[in-house]
Amino acid sequence: NINWKENTLNDYLYPTNGVSNSLGLIASLPVGDYKYFSLNADHSSYKPINDNMTLKLTGNLNLSKGYGNKELPFYRRHFGGGSGSIRGFGSRSLGPTYPNGKAKGGEVSILGSANLITPAFFFEDNDKMRLSVFIDAGNVFEKTSNIKLDQIRASTGIGFAYLSPIGSIGGFISTPLHKKDGDITDNFGFSIGTGF
């Protein structure tokens, strides 16, 4: 397991400026029963537009494959949809499925997001509250050879985050911009422990 990280964010939970990058590689040893590697690249950047508005851009690439004629273990497959992925689509609903419709996961996950963030202006004491207007895009693909731009899904919506005494609480309302027949949509989501 090898990791590299860079972080110049000006705040841990609610940054308004700076960059966070990470690159990670996990590889199983050839002597084990499972033979696979997993590469993960993450990027988040915050740039202030004015005193009350911040532009946040994120990108995420996950690539995992088996080697030595071994399949990728199911617990290393990637899934998409829902909070932390592409909002507006059902949790783990994107990407390849089994014949019974259950999520199969894929070897490749590509995600990106653009967010305009501002304090919750309708509250007087809003230091711990933020609003966001966002566009999410991406998908999960079974193999690298299956990556097709016309399979990219996209959504837009608004989000809210509150730094409570028990941690960050977030929610969003979202609607798909680009979807396919059979996609499962989920227009509302809620999370604890994550902000934006």
mmCIF file of C-alpha atoms in Angstrom:
data_model
loop_
_atom_site.group_PDB
_atom_site.id
_atom_site.type_symbol
_atom_site.label_atom_id
_atom_site.label_comp_id
_atom_site.label_asym_id
_atom_site.label_seq_id
_atom_site.Cartn_x
_atom_site.Cartn_y
_atom_site.Cartn_z
ATOM 1 C CA ASN A 1 0.000 0.000 0.000
ATOM 2 C CA ILE A 2 1.620 3.274 -1.176
ATOM 3 C CA ASN A 3 0.042 6.707 -0.694
ATOM 4 C CA TRP A 4 0.963 10.286 -1.573
ATOM 5 C CA LYS A 5 -0.970 13.343 -0.374
ATOM 6 C CA GLU A 6 -0.804 17.105 -0.834
ATOM 7 C CA ASN A 7 -3.030 19.475 1.129
ATOM 8 C CA THR A 8 -3.008 23.280 1.112
ATOM 9 C CA LEU A 9 -6.623 23.802 2.235
ATOM 10 C CA ASN A 10 -7.179 26.721 4.618
ATOM 11 C CA ASP A 11 -9.712 24.833 6.771
ATOM 12 C CA TYR A 12 -10.279 21.168 7.619
ATOM 13 C CA LEU A 13 -14.096 21.018 7.366
ATOM 14 C CA TYR A 14 -15.183 24.152 5.478
ATOM 15 C CA PRO A 15 -12.289 25.318 3.264
ATOM 16 C CA THR A 16 -12.582 28.292 0.920
ATOM 17 C CA ASN A 17 -9.126 28.188 -0.672
ATOM 18 C CA GLY A 18 -6.458 25.644 -1.516
ATOM 19 C CA VAL A 19 -5.952 22.248 -3.089
ATOM 20 C CA SER A 20 -6.110 18.657 -1.896
ATOM 21 C CA ASN A 21 -4.585 15.903 -4.035
ATOM 22 C CA SER A 22 -4.000 12.245 -3.265
ATOM 23 C CA LEU A 23 -2.707 9.215 -5.123
ATOM 24 C CA GLY A 24 -2.839 5.693 -3.774
ATOM 25 C CA LEU A 25 -1.774 2.259 -4.975
ATOM 26 C CA ILE A 26 -2.761 -1.042 -3.380
ATOM 27 C CA ALA A 27 -1.329 -4.283 -4.735
ATOM 28 C CA SER A 28 -1.718 -7.814 -3.444
ATOM 29 C CA LEU A 29 1.325 -10.064 -3.177
ATOM 30 C CA PRO A 30 1.689 -12.813 -5.803
ATOM 31 C CA VAL A 31 1.810 -15.472 -3.066
ATOM 32 C CA GLY A 32 -1.783 -14.725 -1.978
ATOM 33 C CA ASP A 33 -5.034 -16.252 -3.203
ATOM 34 C CA TYR A 34 -6.190 -12.928 -4.612
ATOM 35 C CA LYS A 35 -4.044 -11.147 -7.175
ATOM 36 C CA TYR A 36 -5.082 -7.572 -7.929
ATOM 37 C CA PHE A 37 -4.024 -3.942 -7.876
ATOM 38 C CA SER A 38 -6.047 -0.800 -7.240
ATOM 39 C CA LEU A 39 -5.077 2.759 -8.216
ATOM 40 C CA ASN A 40 -6.933 5.780 -6.841
ATOM 41 C CA ALA A 41 -6.468 9.463 -7.741
ATOM 42 C CA ASP A 42 -8.421 12.257 -5.986
ATOM 43 C CA HIS A 43 -8.446 16.011 -6.562
ATOM 44 C CA SER A 44 -10.323 18.813 -4.798
ATOM 45 C CA SER A 45 -9.692 22.513 -5.312
ATOM 46 C CA TYR A 46 -11.326 25.575 -3.760
ATOM 47 C CA LYS A 47 -11.058 29.056 -5.237
ATOM 48 C CA PRO A 48 -12.788 32.115 -3.779
ATOM 49 C CA ILE A 49 -14.875 34.033 -6.310
ATOM 50 C CA ASN A 50 -15.744 36.826 -3.891
ATOM 51 C CA ASP A 51 -16.103 37.274 -0.134
ATOM 52 C CA ASN A 52 -19.172 35.013 0.011
ATOM 53 C CA MET A 53 -18.780 32.531 -2.833
ATOM 54 C CA THR A 54 -16.324 29.692 -3.477
ATOM 55 C CA LEU A 55 -15.850 27.474 -6.526
ATOM 56 C CA LYS A 56 -15.066 23.860 -5.680
ATOM 57 C CA LEU A 57 -13.916 21.405 -8.367
ATOM 58 C CA THR A 58 -13.404 17.703 -7.722
ATOM 59 C CA GLY A 59 -12.218 14.749 -9.754
ATOM 60 C CA ASN A 60 -11.828 11.085 -8.873
ATOM 61 C CA LEU A 61 -10.440 8.142 -10.836
ATOM 62 C CA ASN A 62 -10.425 4.564 -9.550
ATOM 63 C CA LEU A 63 -8.887 1.706 -11.530
ATOM 64 C CA SER A 64 -8.717 -1.837 -10.166
ATOM 65 C CA LYS A 65 -7.790 -5.025 -12.008
ATOM 66 C CA GLY A 66 -6.816 -8.597 -11.327
ATOM 67 C CA TYR A 67 -3.526 -9.998 -12.598
ATOM 68 C CA GLY A 68 -2.059 -13.451 -13.182
ATOM 69 C CA ASN A 69 -5.330 -14.642 -14.788
ATOM 70 C CA LYS A 70 -7.210 -13.814 -11.590
ATOM 71 C CA GLU A 71 -10.493 -11.893 -11.426
ATOM 72 C CA LEU A 72 -10.780 -8.732 -9.377
ATOM 73 C CA PRO A 73 -12.264 -9.633 -5.939
ATOM 74 C CA PHE A 74 -15.824 -8.403 -5.468
ATOM 75 C CA TYR A 75 -14.857 -6.277 -2.463
ATOM 76 C CA ARG A 76 -12.470 -4.233 -4.633
ATOM 77 C CA ARG A 77 -15.076 -3.358 -7.279
ATOM 78 C CA HIS A 78 -16.300 0.231 -7.591
ATOM 79 C CA PHE A 79 -19.888 1.445 -7.381
ATOM 80 C CA GLY A 80 -21.576 4.726 -8.316
ATOM 81 C CA GLY A 81 -24.638 6.748 -7.445
ATOM 82 C CA GLY A 82 -25.840 8.559 -4.349
ATOM 83 C CA SER A 83 -24.134 10.822 -1.840
ATOM 84 C CA GLY A 84 -20.380 11.054 -2.361
ATOM 85 C CA SER A 85 -20.755 9.978 -5.979
ATOM 86 C CA ILE A 86 -23.297 11.188 -8.550
ATOM 87 C CA ARG A 87 -26.154 12.733 -6.643
ATOM 88 C CA GLY A 88 -29.589 12.319 -8.202
ATOM 89 C CA PHE A 89 -29.047 8.613 -8.924
ATOM 90 C CA GLY A 90 -29.771 5.751 -6.548
ATOM 91 C CA SER A 91 -26.980 4.564 -4.261
ATOM 92 C CA ARG A 92 -24.793 1.933 -5.999
ATOM 93 C CA SER A 93 -27.219 1.951 -8.940
ATOM 94 C CA LEU A 94 -24.813 3.039 -11.690
ATOM 95 C CA GLY A 95 -22.566 0.736 -13.654
ATOM 96 C CA PRO A 96 -22.834 -2.934 -14.582
ATOM 97 C CA THR A 97 -25.429 -5.202 -12.969
ATOM 98 C CA TYR A 98 -26.038 -8.923 -12.602
ATOM 99 C CA PRO A 99 -28.931 -10.494 -14.564
ATOM 100 C CA ASN A 100 -31.143 -10.099 -11.461
ATOM 101 C CA GLY A 101 -30.555 -6.323 -11.529
ATOM 102 C CA LYS A 102 -28.252 -6.188 -8.495
ATOM 103 C CA ALA A 103 -25.197 -3.935 -8.711
ATOM 104 C CA LYS A 104 -22.123 -5.797 -9.931
ATOM 105 C CA GLY A 105 -19.607 -2.981 -9.686
ATOM 106 C CA GLY A 106 -16.832 -2.284 -12.125
ATOM 107 C CA GLU A 107 -13.097 -2.016 -12.522
ATOM 108 C CA VAL A 108 -13.190 1.700 -13.433
ATOM 109 C CA SER A 109 -14.907 4.630 -11.733
ATOM 110 C CA ILE A 110 -14.725 8.173 -13.145
ATOM 111 C CA LEU A 111 -16.344 11.014 -11.195
ATOM 112 C CA GLY A 112 -16.257 14.797 -11.351
ATOM 113 C CA SER A 113 -18.123 17.677 -9.775
ATOM 114 C CA ALA A 114 -18.356 21.482 -9.909
ATOM 115 C CA ASN A 115 -19.842 23.314 -6.916
ATOM 116 C CA LEU A 116 -20.629 26.936 -6.102
ATOM 117 C CA ILE A 117 -20.576 27.252 -2.311
ATOM 118 C CA THR A 118 -21.850 30.091 -0.145
ATOM 119 C CA PRO A 119 -22.769 30.587 3.521
ATOM 120 C CA ALA A 120 -26.426 29.921 4.356
ATOM 121 C CA PHE A 121 -27.426 33.551 3.933
ATOM 122 C CA PHE A 122 -30.965 33.117 5.286
ATOM 123 C CA PHE A 123 -29.584 32.386 8.790
ATOM 124 C CA GLU A 124 -28.114 35.185 10.915
ATOM 125 C CA ASP A 125 -25.444 32.986 12.532
ATOM 126 C CA ASN A 126 -24.290 31.019 9.493
ATOM 127 C CA ASP A 127 -20.599 30.367 10.217
ATOM 128 C CA LYS A 128 -21.345 26.630 10.478
ATOM 129 C CA MET A 129 -23.805 26.394 7.583
ATOM 130 C CA ARG A 130 -23.158 26.243 3.851
ATOM 131 C CA LEU A 131 -25.215 26.051 0.658
ATOM 132 C CA SER A 132 -24.060 24.593 -2.634
ATOM 133 C CA VAL A 133 -25.262 24.513 -6.238
ATOM 134 C CA PHE A 134 -23.612 21.599 -8.035
ATOM 135 C CA ILE A 135 -23.208 19.571 -11.206
ATOM 136 C CA ASP A 136 -22.000 15.969 -10.880
ATOM 137 C CA ALA A 137 -20.878 13.715 -13.741
ATOM 138 C CA GLY A 138 -19.349 10.268 -14.208
ATOM 139 C CA ASN A 139 -20.079 6.568 -14.185
ATOM 140 C CA VAL A 140 -18.728 3.128 -13.349
ATOM 141 C CA PHE A 141 -17.510 0.804 -16.100
ATOM 142 C CA GLU A 142 -16.976 -2.940 -15.946
ATOM 143 C CA LYS A 143 -13.686 -2.867 -17.898
ATOM 144 C CA THR A 144 -11.375 -0.188 -19.264
ATOM 145 C CA SER A 145 -12.450 -1.291 -22.745
ATOM 146 C CA ASN A 146 -16.080 -0.448 -21.865
ATOM 147 C CA ILE A 147 -15.479 3.269 -21.223
ATOM 148 C CA LYS A 148 -17.772 5.286 -23.493
ATOM 149 C CA LEU A 149 -18.506 8.988 -23.199
ATOM 150 C CA ASP A 150 -22.167 8.493 -24.083
ATOM 151 C CA GLN A 151 -22.524 6.403 -20.917
ATOM 152 C CA ILE A 152 -21.533 9.299 -18.657
ATOM 153 C CA ARG A 153 -24.368 10.336 -16.334
ATOM 154 C CA ALA A 154 -24.854 13.886 -15.035
ATOM 155 C CA SER A 155 -27.010 15.596 -12.431
ATOM 156 C CA THR A 156 -27.534 19.016 -10.875
ATOM 157 C CA GLY A 157 -29.002 20.247 -7.620
ATOM 158 C CA ILE A 158 -28.553 22.129 -4.384
ATOM 159 C CA GLY A 159 -26.957 20.976 -1.144
ATOM 160 C CA PHE A 160 -26.881 22.067 2.478
ATOM 161 C CA ALA A 161 -24.277 21.310 5.163
ATOM 162 C CA TYR A 162 -24.333 22.103 8.866
ATOM 163 C CA LEU A 163 -21.446 21.620 11.287
ATOM 164 C CA SER A 164 -23.363 20.315 14.305
ATOM 165 C CA PRO A 165 -21.980 19.302 17.736
ATOM 166 C CA ILE A 166 -22.022 15.648 16.565
ATOM 167 C CA GLY A 167 -20.267 16.371 13.275
ATOM 168 C CA SER A 168 -21.133 17.591 9.804
ATOM 169 C CA ILE A 169 -24.695 16.906 8.615
ATOM 170 C CA GLY A 170 -25.522 17.290 4.936
ATOM 171 C CA GLY A 171 -28.422 16.932 2.556
ATOM 172 C CA PHE A 172 -29.161 17.567 -1.099
ATOM 173 C CA ILE A 173 -31.967 17.808 -3.636
ATOM 174 C CA SER A 174 -30.915 16.755 -7.117
ATOM 175 C CA THR A 175 -32.254 15.834 -10.536
ATOM 176 C CA PRO A 176 -30.519 14.008 -13.411
ATOM 177 C CA LEU A 177 -29.365 16.029 -16.421
ATOM 178 C CA HIS A 178 -28.352 12.994 -18.472
ATOM 179 C CA LYS A 179 -29.737 9.539 -17.791
ATOM 180 C CA LYS A 180 -30.583 6.306 -19.601
ATOM 181 C CA ASP A 181 -33.684 4.126 -19.603
ATOM 182 C CA GLY A 182 -33.664 1.910 -16.529
ATOM 183 C CA ASP A 183 -31.601 4.262 -14.352
ATOM 184 C CA ILE A 184 -32.733 4.516 -10.742
ATOM 185 C CA THR A 185 -33.090 8.121 -9.641
ATOM 186 C CA ASP A 186 -33.055 9.450 -6.091
ATOM 187 C CA ASN A 187 -33.817 13.145 -5.813
ATOM 188 C CA PHE A 188 -33.003 13.553 -2.116
ATOM 189 C CA GLY A 189 -30.056 12.416 -0.010
ATOM 190 C CA PHE A 190 -28.829 12.791 3.564
ATOM 191 C CA SER A 191 -25.410 12.175 5.111
ATOM 192 C CA ILE A 192 -23.579 12.496 8.412
ATOM 193 C CA GLY A 193 -19.850 13.153 8.697
ATOM 194 C CA THR A 194 -19.262 14.751 5.312
ATOM 195 C CA GLY A 195 -19.291 18.393 4.256
ATOM 196 C CA PHE A 196 -18.417 20.346 1.128
#
